[in-house]
Short mmCIF file of C-alpha atoms in Angstrom, two decimals:
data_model
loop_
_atom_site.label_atom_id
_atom_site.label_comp_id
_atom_site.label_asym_id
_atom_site.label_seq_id
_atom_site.Cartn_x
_atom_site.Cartn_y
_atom_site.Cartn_z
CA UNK Q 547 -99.19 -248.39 82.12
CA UNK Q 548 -99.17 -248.61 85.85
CA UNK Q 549 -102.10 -247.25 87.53
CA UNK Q 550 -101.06 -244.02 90.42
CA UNK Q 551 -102.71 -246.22 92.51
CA UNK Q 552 -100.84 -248.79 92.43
CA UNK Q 553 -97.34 -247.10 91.94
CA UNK Q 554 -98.69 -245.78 95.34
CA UNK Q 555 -99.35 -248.87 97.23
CA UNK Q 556 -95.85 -249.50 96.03
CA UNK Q 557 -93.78 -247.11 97.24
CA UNK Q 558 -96.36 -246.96 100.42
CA UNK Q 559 -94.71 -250.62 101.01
CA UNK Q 560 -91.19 -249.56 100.46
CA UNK Q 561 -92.00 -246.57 102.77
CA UNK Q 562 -93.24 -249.09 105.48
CA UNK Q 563 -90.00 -251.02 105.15
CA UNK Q 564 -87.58 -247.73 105.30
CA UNK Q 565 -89.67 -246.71 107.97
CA UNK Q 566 -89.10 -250.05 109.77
CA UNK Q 567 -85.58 -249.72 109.57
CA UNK Q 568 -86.01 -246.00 110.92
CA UNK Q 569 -87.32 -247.44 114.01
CA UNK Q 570 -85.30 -250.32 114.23
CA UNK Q 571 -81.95 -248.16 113.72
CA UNK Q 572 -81.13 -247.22 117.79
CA UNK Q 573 -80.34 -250.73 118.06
CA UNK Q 574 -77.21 -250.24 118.52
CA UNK Q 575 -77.02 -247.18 120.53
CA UNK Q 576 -79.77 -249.49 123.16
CA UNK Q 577 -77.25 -252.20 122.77
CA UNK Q 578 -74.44 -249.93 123.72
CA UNK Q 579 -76.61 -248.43 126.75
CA UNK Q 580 -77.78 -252.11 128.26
CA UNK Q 581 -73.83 -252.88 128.27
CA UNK Q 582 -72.84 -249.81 130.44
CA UNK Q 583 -76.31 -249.56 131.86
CA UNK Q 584 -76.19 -246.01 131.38
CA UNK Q 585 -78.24 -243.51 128.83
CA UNK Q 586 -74.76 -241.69 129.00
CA UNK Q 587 -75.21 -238.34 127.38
CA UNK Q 588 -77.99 -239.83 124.76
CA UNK Q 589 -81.22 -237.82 124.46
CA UNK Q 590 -85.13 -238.95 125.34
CA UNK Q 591 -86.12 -236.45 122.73
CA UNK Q 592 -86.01 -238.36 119.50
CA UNK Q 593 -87.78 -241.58 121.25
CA UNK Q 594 -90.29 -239.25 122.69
CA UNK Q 595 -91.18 -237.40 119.61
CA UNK Q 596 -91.69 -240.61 117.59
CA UNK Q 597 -93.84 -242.12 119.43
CA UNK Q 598 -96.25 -238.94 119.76
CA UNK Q 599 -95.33 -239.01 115.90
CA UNK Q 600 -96.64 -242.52 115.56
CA UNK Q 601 -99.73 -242.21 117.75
CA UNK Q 602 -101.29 -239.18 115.77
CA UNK Q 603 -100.41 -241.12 112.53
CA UNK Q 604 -102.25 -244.35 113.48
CA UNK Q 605 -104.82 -242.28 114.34
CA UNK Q 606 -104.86 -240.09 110.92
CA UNK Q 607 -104.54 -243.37 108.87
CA UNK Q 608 -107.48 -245.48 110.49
CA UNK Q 609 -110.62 -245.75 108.00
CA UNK Q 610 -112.98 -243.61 110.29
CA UNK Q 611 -110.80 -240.83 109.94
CA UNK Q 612 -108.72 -241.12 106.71
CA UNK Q 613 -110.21 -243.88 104.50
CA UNK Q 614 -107.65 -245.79 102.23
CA UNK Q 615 -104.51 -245.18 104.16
CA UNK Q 616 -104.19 -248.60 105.61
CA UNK Q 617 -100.04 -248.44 105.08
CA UNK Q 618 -99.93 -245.76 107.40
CA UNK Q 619 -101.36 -247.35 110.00
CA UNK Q 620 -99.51 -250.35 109.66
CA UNK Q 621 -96.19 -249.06 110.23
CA UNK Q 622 -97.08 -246.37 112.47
CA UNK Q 623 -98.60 -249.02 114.86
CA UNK Q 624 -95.76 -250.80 114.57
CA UNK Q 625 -93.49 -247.88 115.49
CA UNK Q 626 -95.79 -247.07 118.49
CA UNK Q 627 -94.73 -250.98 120.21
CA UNK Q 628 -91.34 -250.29 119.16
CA UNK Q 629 -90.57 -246.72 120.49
CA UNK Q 630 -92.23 -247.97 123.72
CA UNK Q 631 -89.73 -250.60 124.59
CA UNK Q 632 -86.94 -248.03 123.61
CA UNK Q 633 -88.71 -245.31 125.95
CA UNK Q 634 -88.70 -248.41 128.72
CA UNK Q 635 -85.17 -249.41 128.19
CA UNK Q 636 -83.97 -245.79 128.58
CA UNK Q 637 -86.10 -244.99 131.84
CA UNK Q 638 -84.78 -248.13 133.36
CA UNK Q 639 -81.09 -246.83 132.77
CA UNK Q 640 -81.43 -243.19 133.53
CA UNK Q 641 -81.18 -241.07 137.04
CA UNK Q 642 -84.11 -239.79 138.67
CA UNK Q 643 -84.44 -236.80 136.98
CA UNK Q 644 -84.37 -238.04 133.54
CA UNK Q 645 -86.84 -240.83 134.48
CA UNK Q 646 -89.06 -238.00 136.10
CA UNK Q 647 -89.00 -235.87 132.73
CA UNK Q 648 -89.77 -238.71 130.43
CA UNK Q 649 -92.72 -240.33 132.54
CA UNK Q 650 -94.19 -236.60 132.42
CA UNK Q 651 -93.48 -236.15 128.64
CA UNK Q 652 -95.22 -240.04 128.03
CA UNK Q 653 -98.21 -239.11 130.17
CA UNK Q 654 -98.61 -235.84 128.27
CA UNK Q 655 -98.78 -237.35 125.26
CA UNK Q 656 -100.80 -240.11 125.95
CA UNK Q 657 -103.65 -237.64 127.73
CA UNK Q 658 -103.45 -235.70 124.32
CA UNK Q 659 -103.77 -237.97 121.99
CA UNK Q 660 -106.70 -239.92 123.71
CA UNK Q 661 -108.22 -236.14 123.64
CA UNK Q 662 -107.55 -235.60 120.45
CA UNK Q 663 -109.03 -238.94 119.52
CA UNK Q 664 -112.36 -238.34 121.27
CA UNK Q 665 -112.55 -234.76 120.06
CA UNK Q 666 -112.35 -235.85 116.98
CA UNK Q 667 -114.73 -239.01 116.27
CA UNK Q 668 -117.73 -237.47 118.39
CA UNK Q 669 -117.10 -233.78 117.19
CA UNK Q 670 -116.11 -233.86 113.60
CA UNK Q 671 -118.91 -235.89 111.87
CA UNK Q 672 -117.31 -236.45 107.97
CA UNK Q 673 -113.94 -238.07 106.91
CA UNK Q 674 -112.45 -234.52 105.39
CA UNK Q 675 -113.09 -232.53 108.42
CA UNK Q 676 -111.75 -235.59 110.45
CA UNK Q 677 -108.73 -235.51 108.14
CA UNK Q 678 -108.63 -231.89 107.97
CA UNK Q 679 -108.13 -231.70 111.92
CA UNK Q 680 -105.66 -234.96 112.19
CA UNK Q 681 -103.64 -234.39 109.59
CA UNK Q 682 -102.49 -230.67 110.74
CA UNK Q 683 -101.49 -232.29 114.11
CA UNK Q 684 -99.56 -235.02 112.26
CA UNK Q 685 -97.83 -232.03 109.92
CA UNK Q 686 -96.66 -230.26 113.73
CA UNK Q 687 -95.48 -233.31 115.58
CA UNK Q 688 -94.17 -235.17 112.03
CA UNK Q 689 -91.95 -231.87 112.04
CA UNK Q 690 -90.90 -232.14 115.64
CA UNK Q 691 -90.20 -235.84 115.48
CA UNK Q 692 -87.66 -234.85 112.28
CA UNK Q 693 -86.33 -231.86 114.05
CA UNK Q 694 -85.90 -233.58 117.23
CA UNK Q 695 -82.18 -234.25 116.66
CA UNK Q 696 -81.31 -230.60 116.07
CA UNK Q 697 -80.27 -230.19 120.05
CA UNK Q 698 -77.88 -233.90 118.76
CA UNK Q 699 -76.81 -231.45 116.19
CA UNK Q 700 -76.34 -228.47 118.48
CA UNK Q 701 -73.94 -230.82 120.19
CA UNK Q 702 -71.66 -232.28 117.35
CA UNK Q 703 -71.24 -228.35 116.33
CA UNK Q 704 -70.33 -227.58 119.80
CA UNK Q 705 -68.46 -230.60 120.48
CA UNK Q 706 -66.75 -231.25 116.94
CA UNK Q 707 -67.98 -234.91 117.43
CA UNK Q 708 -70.72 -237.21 115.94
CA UNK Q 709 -69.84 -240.00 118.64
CA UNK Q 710 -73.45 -239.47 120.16
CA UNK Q 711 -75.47 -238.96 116.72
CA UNK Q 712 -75.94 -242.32 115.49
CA UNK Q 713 -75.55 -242.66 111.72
CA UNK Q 714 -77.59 -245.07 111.01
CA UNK Q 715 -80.52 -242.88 112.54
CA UNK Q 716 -79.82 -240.13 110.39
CA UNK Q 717 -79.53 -242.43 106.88
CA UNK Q 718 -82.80 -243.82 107.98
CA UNK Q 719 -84.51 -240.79 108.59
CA UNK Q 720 -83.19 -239.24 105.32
CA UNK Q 721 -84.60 -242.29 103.48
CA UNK Q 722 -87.93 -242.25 105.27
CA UNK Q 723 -88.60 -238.89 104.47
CA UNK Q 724 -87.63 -239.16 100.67
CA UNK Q 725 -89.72 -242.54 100.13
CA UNK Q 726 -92.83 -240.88 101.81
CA UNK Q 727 -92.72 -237.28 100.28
CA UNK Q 728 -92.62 -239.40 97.11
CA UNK Q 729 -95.68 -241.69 98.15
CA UNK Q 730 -97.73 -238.33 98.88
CA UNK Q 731 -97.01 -236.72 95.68
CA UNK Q 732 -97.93 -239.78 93.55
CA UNK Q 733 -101.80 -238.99 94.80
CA UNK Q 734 -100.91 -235.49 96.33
CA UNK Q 735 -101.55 -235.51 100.09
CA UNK Q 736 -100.33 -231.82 102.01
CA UNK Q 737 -100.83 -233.84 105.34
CA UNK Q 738 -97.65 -236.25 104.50
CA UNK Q 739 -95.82 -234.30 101.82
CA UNK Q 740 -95.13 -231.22 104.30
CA UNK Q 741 -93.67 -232.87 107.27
CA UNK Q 742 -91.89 -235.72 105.27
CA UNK Q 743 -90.15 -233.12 102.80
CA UNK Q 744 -88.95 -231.19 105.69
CA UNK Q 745 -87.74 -234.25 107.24
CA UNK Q 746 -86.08 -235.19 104.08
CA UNK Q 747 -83.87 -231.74 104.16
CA UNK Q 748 -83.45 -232.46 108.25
CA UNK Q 749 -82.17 -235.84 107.24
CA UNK Q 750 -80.04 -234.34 104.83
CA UNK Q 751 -78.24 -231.83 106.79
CA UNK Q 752 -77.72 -234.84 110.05
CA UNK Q 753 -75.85 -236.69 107.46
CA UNK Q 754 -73.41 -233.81 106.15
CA UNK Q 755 -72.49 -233.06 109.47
CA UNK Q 756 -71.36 -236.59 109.89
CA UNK Q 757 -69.33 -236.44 107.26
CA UNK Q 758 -67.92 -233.33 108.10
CA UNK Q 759 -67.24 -234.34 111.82
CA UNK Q 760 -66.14 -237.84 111.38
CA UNK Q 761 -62.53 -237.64 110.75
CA UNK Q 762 -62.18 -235.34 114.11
CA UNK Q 763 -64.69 -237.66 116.36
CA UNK Q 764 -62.47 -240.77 115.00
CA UNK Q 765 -59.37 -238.50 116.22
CA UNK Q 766 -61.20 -237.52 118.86
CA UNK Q 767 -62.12 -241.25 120.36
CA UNK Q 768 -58.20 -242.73 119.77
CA UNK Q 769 -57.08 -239.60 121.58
CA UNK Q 770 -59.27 -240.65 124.67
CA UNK Q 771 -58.01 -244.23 124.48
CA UNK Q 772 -54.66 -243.58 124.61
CA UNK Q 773 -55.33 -241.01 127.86
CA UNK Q 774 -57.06 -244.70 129.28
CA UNK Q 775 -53.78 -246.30 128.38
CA UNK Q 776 -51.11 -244.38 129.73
CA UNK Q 777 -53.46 -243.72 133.05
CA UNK Q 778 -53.51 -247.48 133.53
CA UNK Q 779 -49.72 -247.66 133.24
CA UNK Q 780 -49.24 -244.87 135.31
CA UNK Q 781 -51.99 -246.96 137.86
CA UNK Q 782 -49.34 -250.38 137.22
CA UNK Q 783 -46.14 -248.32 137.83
CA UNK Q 784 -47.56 -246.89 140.88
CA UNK Q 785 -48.05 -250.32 142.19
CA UNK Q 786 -44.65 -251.71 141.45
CA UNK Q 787 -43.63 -248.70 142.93
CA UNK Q 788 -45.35 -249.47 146.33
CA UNK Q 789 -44.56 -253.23 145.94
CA UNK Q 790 -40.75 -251.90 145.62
CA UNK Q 791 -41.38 -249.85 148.88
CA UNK Q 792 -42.62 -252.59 151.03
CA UNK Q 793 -40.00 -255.01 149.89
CA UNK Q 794 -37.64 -252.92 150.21
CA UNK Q 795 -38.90 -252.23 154.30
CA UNK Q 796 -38.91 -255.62 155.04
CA UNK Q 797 -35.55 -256.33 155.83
CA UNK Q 798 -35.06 -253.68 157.48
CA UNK Q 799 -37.37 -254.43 160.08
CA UNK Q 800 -35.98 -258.24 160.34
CA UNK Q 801 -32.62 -256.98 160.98
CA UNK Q 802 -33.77 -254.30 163.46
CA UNK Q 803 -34.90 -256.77 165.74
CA UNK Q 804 -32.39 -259.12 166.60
CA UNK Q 805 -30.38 -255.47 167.40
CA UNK Q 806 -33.62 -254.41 169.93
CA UNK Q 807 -32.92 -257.85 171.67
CA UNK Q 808 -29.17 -258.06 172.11
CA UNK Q 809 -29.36 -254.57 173.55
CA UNK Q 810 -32.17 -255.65 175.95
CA UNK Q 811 -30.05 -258.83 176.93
CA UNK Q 812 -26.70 -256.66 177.84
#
């Protein structure tokens, strides 16, 4: 019979992997942005929230603080590096007023969670009360990274569109709740079941909207490219039209002035 321990370290592995493809998954969408060099109408929030997400994770899973949780730390460091490059890529490509609100937001959270971390190892002198105190910050910003993409939702509601709600965000962060709500129940752990259930059901609702508002974005997207069309033909036509014009004028002129001279002469 397999041990809960290791049934745990298992799916604590396959939750590292999901996980991994959770914060590999706005690929695309940076792709997409360093080809138009624009953030378009994409939002900081998601990027920003993980990577508080990540930091008070690391934190809650090193040995001084939470002993035995080595697979959260792993892939929570590793989400740290990776939301940082996104964060970098979108302040590169936004205006001056996006760039100003996410260097404020990353500063914030960089002060707190160097607080938090200092609080914590000098004030809180055993591993449960050091838990105790990480782990309910983790539960709060777990929940805010998960809920991030409600104002995303907001918009495909409003908009009837899922064009800028990527899906393979909202598959990952379905999955990545699911395999870690299962990983906390195994050896129950309040700190990771809370956040990761909730983020299960968040996950959940992203990806019924998408398949409610696919059919109309897809509708929506061909209707916009055949606007682009027929304005570029209306663009060509105009052109001919002018090319017409001028052609048209030229002889015009050529014959008018011969006329000019012979009248001068007499």
């Amino acid at each position: 019979m397999v041990s809960a321990d290791a049934a745990r370290t298992v799916v604590g592995i396959i939750g590292n992997i999901i996980s991994l493809f959770l914060f590999l998954s706005p690929v695309p969408t940076f792709i997409r942005i360093l080809k138009k060099r624009s953030v378009e109408q994409y939002s900081p929030a998601p990027y920003l929230a993980t990577l508080i997400n990540c930091m008070v994770w690391t934190l809650y899973g090193l040995p001084m603080v939470h002993p035995g949780s080595i697979l959260v730390v792993t892939i929570n460091g590793s989400g740290t590096a990776i939301e940082c490059v996104y964060i970098i890529l979108f302040f590169i490509f936004s205006d001056k007023k996006k760039r100003l609100k996410v260097s404020l937001v990353v500063l914030f959270e960089i002060v707190f969670v160097g607080c938090l971390s200092l609080l914590v190892l000098t004030l809180a002198h055993t591993h449960k009360k050091r838990s105790l105190v990480v782990g309910m910050v983790c539960i709060l910003f777990n929940i805010m990274m998960y809920a991030s993409p409600l104002a995303v939702m907001k918009l495909v509601i409003t908009t009837k569109s899922v064009e800028y709600m990527p899906f393979f965000l909202s598959l990952a962060s379905f999955a990545n709740g699911l395999a870690w709500t299962a990983y906390a129940l195994i050896r129950f752990d309040l700190f990771i079941t809370v956040p990761n259930g909730l983020g299960t059901l968040f996950g959940l609702a992203q990806l019924l909207l998408y398949a409610a508002y696919y059919k109309s974005t897809k509708r929506q997207m061909e209707a916009r490219k055949t606007k682009e069309v027929d304005f570029s033909e209306i663009i060509v036509a105009g052109d001919q039209q002018v090319s017409k014009k001028t052609a048209a004028a030229a002889p015009t002129q050529i014959k008018s002035g011969p006329t000019t001279h012979e009248n001068h002469g007499t």
